[in-house]
Short mmCIF file of the C-alpha atoms (twelve columns), coordinates in Angstrom:
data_MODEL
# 
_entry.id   MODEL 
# 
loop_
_atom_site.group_PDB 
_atom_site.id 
_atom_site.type_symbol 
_atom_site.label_atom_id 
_atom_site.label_alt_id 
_atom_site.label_comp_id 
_atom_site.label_asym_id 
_atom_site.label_seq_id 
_atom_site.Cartn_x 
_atom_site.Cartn_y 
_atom_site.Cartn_z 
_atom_site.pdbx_PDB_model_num 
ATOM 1   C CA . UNK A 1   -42.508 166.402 13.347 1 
ATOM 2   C CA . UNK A 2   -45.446 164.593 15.012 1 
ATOM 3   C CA . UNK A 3   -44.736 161.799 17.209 1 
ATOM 4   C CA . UNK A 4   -47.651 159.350 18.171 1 
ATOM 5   C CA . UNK A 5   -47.676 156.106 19.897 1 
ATOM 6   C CA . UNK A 6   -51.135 156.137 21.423 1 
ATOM 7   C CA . UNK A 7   -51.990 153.477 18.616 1 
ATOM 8   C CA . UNK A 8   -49.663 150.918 20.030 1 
ATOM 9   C CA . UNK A 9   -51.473 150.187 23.001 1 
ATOM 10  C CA . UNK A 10  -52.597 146.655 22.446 1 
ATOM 11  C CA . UNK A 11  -48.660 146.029 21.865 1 
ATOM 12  C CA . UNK A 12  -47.943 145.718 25.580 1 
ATOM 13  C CA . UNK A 13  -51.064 143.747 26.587 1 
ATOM 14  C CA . UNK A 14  -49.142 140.460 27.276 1 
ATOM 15  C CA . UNK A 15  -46.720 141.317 29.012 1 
ATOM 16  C CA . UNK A 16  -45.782 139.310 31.912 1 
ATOM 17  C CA . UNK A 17  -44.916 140.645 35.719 1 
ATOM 18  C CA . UNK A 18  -41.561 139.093 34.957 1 
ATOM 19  C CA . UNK A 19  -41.372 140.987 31.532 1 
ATOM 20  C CA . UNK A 20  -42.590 144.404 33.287 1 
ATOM 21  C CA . UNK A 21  -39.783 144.575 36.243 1 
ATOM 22  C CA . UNK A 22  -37.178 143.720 33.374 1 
ATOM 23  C CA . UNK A 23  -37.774 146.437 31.758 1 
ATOM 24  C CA . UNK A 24  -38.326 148.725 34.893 1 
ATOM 25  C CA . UNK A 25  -35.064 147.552 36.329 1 
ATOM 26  C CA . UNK A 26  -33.494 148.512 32.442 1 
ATOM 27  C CA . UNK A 27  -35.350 152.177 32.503 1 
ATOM 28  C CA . UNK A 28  -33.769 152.654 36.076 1 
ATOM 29  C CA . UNK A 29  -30.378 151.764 35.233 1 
ATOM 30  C CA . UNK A 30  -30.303 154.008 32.354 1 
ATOM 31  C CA . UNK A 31  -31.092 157.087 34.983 1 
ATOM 32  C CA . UNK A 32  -28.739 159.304 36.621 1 
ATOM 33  C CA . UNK A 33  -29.358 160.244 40.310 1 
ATOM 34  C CA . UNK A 34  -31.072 163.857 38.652 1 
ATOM 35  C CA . UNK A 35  -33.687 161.472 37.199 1 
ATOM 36  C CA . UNK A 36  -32.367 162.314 34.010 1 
ATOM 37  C CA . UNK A 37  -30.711 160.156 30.629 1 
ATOM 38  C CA . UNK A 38  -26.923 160.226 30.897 1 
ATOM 39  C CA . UNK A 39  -25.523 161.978 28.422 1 
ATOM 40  C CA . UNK A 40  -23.176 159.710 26.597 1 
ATOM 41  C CA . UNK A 41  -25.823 156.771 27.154 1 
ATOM 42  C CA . UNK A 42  -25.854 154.581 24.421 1 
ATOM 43  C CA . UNK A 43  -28.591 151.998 24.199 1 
ATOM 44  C CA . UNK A 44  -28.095 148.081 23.134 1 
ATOM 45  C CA . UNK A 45  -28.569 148.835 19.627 1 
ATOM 46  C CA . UNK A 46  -26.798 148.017 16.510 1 
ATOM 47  C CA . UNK A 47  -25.979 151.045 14.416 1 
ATOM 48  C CA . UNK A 48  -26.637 149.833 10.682 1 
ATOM 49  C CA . UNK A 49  -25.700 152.803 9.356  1 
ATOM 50  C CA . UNK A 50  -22.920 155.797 9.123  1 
ATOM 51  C CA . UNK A 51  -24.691 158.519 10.241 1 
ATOM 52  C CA . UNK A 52  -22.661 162.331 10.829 1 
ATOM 53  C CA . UNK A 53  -24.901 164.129 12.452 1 
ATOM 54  C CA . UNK A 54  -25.034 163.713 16.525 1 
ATOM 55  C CA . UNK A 55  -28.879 164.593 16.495 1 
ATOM 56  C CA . UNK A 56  -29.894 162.844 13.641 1 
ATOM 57  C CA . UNK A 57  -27.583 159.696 15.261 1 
ATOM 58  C CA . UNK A 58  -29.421 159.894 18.933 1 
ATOM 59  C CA . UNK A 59  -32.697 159.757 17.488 1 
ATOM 60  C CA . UNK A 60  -31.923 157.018 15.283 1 
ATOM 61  C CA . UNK A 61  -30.557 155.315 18.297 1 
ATOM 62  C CA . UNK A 62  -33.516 156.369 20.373 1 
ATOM 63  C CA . UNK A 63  -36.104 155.156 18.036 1 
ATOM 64  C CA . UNK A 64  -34.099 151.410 17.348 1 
ATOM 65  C CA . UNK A 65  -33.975 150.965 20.803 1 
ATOM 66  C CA . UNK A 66  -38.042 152.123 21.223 1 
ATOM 67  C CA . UNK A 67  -38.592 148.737 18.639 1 
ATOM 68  C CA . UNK A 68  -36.262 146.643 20.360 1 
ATOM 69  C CA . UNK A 69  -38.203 146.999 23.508 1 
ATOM 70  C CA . UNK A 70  -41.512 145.792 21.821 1 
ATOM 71  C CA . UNK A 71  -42.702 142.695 22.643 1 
ATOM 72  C CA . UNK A 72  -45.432 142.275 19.951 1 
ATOM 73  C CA . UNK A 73  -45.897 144.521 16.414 1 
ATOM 74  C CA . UNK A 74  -48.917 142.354 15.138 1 
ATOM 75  C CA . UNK A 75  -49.761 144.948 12.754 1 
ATOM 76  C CA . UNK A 76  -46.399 145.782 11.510 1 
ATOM 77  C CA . UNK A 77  -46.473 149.457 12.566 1 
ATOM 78  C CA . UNK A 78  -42.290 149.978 13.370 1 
ATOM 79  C CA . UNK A 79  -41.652 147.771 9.783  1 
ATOM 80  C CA . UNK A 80  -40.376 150.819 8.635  1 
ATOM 81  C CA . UNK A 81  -38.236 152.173 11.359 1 
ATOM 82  C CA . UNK A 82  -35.259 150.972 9.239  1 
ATOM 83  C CA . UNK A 83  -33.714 154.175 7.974  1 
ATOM 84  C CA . UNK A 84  -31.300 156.759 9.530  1 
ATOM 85  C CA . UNK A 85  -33.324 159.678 7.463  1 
ATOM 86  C CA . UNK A 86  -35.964 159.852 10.336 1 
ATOM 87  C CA . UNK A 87  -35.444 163.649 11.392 1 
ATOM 88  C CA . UNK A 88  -34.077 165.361 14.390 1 
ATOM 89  C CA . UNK A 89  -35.978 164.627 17.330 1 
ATOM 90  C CA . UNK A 90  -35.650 168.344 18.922 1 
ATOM 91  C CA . UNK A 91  -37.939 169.369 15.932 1 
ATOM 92  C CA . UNK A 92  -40.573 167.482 17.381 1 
ATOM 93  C CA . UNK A 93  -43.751 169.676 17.897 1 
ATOM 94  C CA . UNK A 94  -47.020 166.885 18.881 1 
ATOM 95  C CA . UNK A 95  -45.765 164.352 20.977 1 
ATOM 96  C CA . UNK A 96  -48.905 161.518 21.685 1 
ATOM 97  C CA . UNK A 97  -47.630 158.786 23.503 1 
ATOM 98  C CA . UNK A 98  -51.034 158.584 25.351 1 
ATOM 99  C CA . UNK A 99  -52.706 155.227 26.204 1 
ATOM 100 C CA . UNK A 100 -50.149 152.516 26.477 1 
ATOM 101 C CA . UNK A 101 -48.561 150.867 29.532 1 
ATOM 102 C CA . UNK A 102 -45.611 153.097 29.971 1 
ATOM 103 C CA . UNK A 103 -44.387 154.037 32.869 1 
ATOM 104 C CA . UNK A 104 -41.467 155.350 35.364 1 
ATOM 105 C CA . UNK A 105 -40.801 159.087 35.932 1 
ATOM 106 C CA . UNK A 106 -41.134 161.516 32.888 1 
ATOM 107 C CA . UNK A 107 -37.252 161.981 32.084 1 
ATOM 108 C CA . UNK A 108 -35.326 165.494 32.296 1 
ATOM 109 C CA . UNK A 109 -34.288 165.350 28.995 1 
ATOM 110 C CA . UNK A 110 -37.450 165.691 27.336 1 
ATOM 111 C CA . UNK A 111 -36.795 169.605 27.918 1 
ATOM 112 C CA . UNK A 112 -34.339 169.355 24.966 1 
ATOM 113 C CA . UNK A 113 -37.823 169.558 22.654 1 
ATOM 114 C CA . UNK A 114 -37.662 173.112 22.378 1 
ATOM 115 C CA . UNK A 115 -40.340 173.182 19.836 1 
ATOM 116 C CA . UNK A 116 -42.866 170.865 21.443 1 
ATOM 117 C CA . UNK A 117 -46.265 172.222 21.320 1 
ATOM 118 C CA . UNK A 118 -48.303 169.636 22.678 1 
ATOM 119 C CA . UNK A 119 -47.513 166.829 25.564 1 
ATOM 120 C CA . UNK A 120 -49.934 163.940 25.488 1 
ATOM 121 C CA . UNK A 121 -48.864 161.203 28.059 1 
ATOM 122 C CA . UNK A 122 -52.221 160.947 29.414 1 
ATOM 123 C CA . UNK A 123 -53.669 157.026 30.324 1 
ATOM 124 C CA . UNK A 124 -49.954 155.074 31.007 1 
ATOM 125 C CA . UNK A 125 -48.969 154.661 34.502 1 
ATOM 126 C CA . UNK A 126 -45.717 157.423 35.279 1 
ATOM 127 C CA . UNK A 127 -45.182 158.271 38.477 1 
ATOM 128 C CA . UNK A 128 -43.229 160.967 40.918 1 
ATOM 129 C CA . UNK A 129 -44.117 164.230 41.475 1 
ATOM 130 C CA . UNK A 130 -45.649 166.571 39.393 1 
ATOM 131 C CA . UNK A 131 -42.845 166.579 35.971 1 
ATOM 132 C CA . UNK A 132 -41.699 170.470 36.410 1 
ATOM 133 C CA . UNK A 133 -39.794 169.644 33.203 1 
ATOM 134 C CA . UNK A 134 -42.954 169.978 31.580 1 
ATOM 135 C CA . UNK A 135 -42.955 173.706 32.369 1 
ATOM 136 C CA . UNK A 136 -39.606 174.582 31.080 1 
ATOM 137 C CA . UNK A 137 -40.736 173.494 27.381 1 
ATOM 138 C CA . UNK A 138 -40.081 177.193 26.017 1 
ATOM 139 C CA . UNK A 139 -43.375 176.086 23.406 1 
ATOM 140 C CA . UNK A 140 -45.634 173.655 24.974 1 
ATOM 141 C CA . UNK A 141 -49.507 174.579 24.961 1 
ATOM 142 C CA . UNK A 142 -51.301 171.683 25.259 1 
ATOM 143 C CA . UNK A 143 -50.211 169.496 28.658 1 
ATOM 144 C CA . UNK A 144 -52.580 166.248 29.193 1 
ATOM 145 C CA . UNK A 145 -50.989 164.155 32.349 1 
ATOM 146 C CA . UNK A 146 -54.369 162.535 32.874 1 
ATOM 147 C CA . UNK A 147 -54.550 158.982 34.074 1 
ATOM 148 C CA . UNK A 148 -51.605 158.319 35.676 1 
ATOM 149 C CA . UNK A 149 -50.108 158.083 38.849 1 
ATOM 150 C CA . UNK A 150 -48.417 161.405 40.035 1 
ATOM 151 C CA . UNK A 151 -48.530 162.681 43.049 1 
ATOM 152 C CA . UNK A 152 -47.744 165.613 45.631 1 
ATOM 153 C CA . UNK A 153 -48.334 169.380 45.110 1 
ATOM 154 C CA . UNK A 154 -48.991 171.369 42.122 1 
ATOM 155 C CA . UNK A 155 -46.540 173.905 41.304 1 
ATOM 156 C CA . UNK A 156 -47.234 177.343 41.054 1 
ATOM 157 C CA . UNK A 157 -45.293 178.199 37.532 1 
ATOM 158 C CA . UNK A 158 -47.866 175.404 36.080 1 
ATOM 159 C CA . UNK A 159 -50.452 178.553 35.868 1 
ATOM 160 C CA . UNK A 160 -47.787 181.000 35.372 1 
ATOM 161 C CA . UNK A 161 -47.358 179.381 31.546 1 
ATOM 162 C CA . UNK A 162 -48.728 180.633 28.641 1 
ATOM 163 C CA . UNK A 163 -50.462 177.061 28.280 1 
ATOM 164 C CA . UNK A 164 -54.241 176.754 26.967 1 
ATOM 165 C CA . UNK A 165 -55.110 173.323 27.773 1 
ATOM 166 C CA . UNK A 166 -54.019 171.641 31.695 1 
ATOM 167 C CA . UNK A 167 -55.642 168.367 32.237 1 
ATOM 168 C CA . UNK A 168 -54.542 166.388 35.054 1 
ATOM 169 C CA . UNK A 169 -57.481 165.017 36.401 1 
ATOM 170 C CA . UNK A 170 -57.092 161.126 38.204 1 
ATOM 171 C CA . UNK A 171 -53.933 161.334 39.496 1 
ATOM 172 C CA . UNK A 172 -53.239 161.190 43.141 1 
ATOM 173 C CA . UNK A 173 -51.861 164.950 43.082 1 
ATOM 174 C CA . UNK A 174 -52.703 166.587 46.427 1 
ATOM 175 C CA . UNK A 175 -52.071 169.681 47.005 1 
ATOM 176 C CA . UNK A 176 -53.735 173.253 47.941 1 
ATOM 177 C CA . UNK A 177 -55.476 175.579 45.216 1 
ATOM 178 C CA . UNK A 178 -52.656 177.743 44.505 1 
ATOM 179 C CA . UNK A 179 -53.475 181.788 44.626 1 
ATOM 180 C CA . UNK A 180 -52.029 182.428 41.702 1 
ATOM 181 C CA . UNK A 181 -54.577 180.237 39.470 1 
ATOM 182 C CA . UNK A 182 -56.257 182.812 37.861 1 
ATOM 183 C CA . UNK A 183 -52.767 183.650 36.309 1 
ATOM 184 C CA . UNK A 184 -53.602 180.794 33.963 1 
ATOM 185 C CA . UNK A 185 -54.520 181.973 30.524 1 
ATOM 186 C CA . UNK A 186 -55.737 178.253 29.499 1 
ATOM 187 C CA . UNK A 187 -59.433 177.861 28.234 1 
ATOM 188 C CA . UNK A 188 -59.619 174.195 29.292 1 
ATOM 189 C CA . UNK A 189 -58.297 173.432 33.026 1 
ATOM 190 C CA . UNK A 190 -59.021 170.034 34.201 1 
ATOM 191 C CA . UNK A 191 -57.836 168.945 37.868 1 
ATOM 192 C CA . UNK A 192 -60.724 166.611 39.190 1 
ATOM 193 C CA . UNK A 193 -60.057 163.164 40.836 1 
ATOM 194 C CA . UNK A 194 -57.030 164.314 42.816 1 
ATOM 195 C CA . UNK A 195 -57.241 165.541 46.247 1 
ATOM 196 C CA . UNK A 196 -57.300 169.352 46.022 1 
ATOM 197 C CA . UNK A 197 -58.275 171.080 48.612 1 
ATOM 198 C CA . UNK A 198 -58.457 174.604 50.231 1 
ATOM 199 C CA . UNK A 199 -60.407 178.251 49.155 1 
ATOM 200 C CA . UNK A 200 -60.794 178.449 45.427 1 
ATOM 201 C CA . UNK A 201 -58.857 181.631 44.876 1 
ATOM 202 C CA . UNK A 202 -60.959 185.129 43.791 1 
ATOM 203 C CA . UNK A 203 -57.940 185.494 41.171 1 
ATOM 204 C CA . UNK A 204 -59.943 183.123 39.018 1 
ATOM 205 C CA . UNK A 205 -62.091 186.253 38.077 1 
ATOM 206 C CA . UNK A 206 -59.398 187.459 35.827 1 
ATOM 207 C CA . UNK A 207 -59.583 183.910 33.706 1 
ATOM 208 C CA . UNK A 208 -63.171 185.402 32.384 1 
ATOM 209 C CA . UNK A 209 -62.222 186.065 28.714 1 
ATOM 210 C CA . UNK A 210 -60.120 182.830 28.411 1 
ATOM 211 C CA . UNK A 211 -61.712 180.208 30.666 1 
ATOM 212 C CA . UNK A 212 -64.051 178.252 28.900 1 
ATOM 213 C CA . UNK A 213 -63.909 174.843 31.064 1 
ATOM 214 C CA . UNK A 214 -62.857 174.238 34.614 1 
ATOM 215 C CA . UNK A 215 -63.649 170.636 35.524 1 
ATOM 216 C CA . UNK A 216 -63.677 170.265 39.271 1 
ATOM 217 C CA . UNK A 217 -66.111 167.256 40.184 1 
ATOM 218 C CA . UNK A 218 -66.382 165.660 43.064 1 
ATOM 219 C CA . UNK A 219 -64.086 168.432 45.107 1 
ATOM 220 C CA . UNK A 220 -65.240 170.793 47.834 1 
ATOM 221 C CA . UNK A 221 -63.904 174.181 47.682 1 
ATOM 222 C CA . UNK A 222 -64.657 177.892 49.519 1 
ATOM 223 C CA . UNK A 223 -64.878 181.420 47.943 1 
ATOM 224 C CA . UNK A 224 -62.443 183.905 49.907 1 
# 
């Protein structure tokens, strides 16, 4: 199953300040103290339909309540989102939700996706800490946090994974190089426009028949 939303940015582009803390103040509310969806939440949503399996049921729930919290479909995209045969949402493998105006923390229970393969969130505005949930997705490859707002260290098991594509460049991460970066068997490692600092460890010598971009502009860093 591929999920993508990046084409529904211009959806949220008139939203007021009053409009935005509403539904900040509704995200936080629906948050346990772990920073993670309860797990008999239910949202606001009518359920149209009988529908016996529990998966199939929270994704139909999940996706109602995605519409419900649209402002503005000029273009009709969620006209079909009308059927409880939409699929079970921990089958999804490509999620894209890259270049809209969403924001908060990236919730625990997006490790429930044991199949996803690729994690787009890039160009929204989440913040927190770097989302370690992100590394405990059993199949994720492809991790693009760019263009956001996270912040505070990098975490060691990010080049521990067997991931080929890290891009987290402008953020507001800061953090020391991590030794064990030339663990990383990505070919495309992007970490520019954050504020990493320290000796650029020699274990990236072992990243030579893998590495085939490391994007570090604008950063000062030392050979040991």
């Amino acid at each position: 199953i591929l999920l993508c939303f990046s084409s529904l940015s211009h959806l949220f582009l008139t939203l007021s300040n009053a409009e935005t803390a509403s539904i900040v103040h509704h995200q936080l509310l629906a948050l346990s103290e772990k920073g993670d969806l309860l797990d008999d939440l239910e949202f606001d949503v009518e359920i149209d339909a009988a529908i016996a399996n529990p998966c199939l049921r929270c994704t139909y729930i999940a996706l109602k309540a995605w519409k419900k919290a649209m402002y503005s479909d000029t273009h009709n995209f969620t006209g079909n989102w009308v059927s409880p045969d939409l699929g079970l949402f921990i089958n999804v493998a490509l999620l894209h939700i890259n270049s809209n105006r969403l924001y908060n923390i990236i919730p625990q229970s997006i490790s429930r996706l044991k199949l996803l393969h690729e994690l787009d969130a890039c160009n929204n505005r989440f913040v927190g800490l770097f989302p370690d949930v992100a590394l405990r997705l059993l199949s994720l490859k492809h991790l693009d946090l760019r263009f956001n707002d996270f912040e505070g260290a990098l975490l060691s098991a990010l080049f521990d994974k067997e991931l080929d594509a890290i891009f987290l460049n402008d953020n507001r991460f800061s953090s020391q190089m991590l030794d064990n970066f030339g663990n990383s068997k990505a070919s495309v490692v992007v970490i520019d426009n954050n504020k990493i600092y320290g000796c650029l460890s020699n274990s990236i010598g072992k990243m030579t028949t893998t590495l085939n971009e490391f994007v570090l502009i604008k950063k000062l860093f030392s050979f040991r």
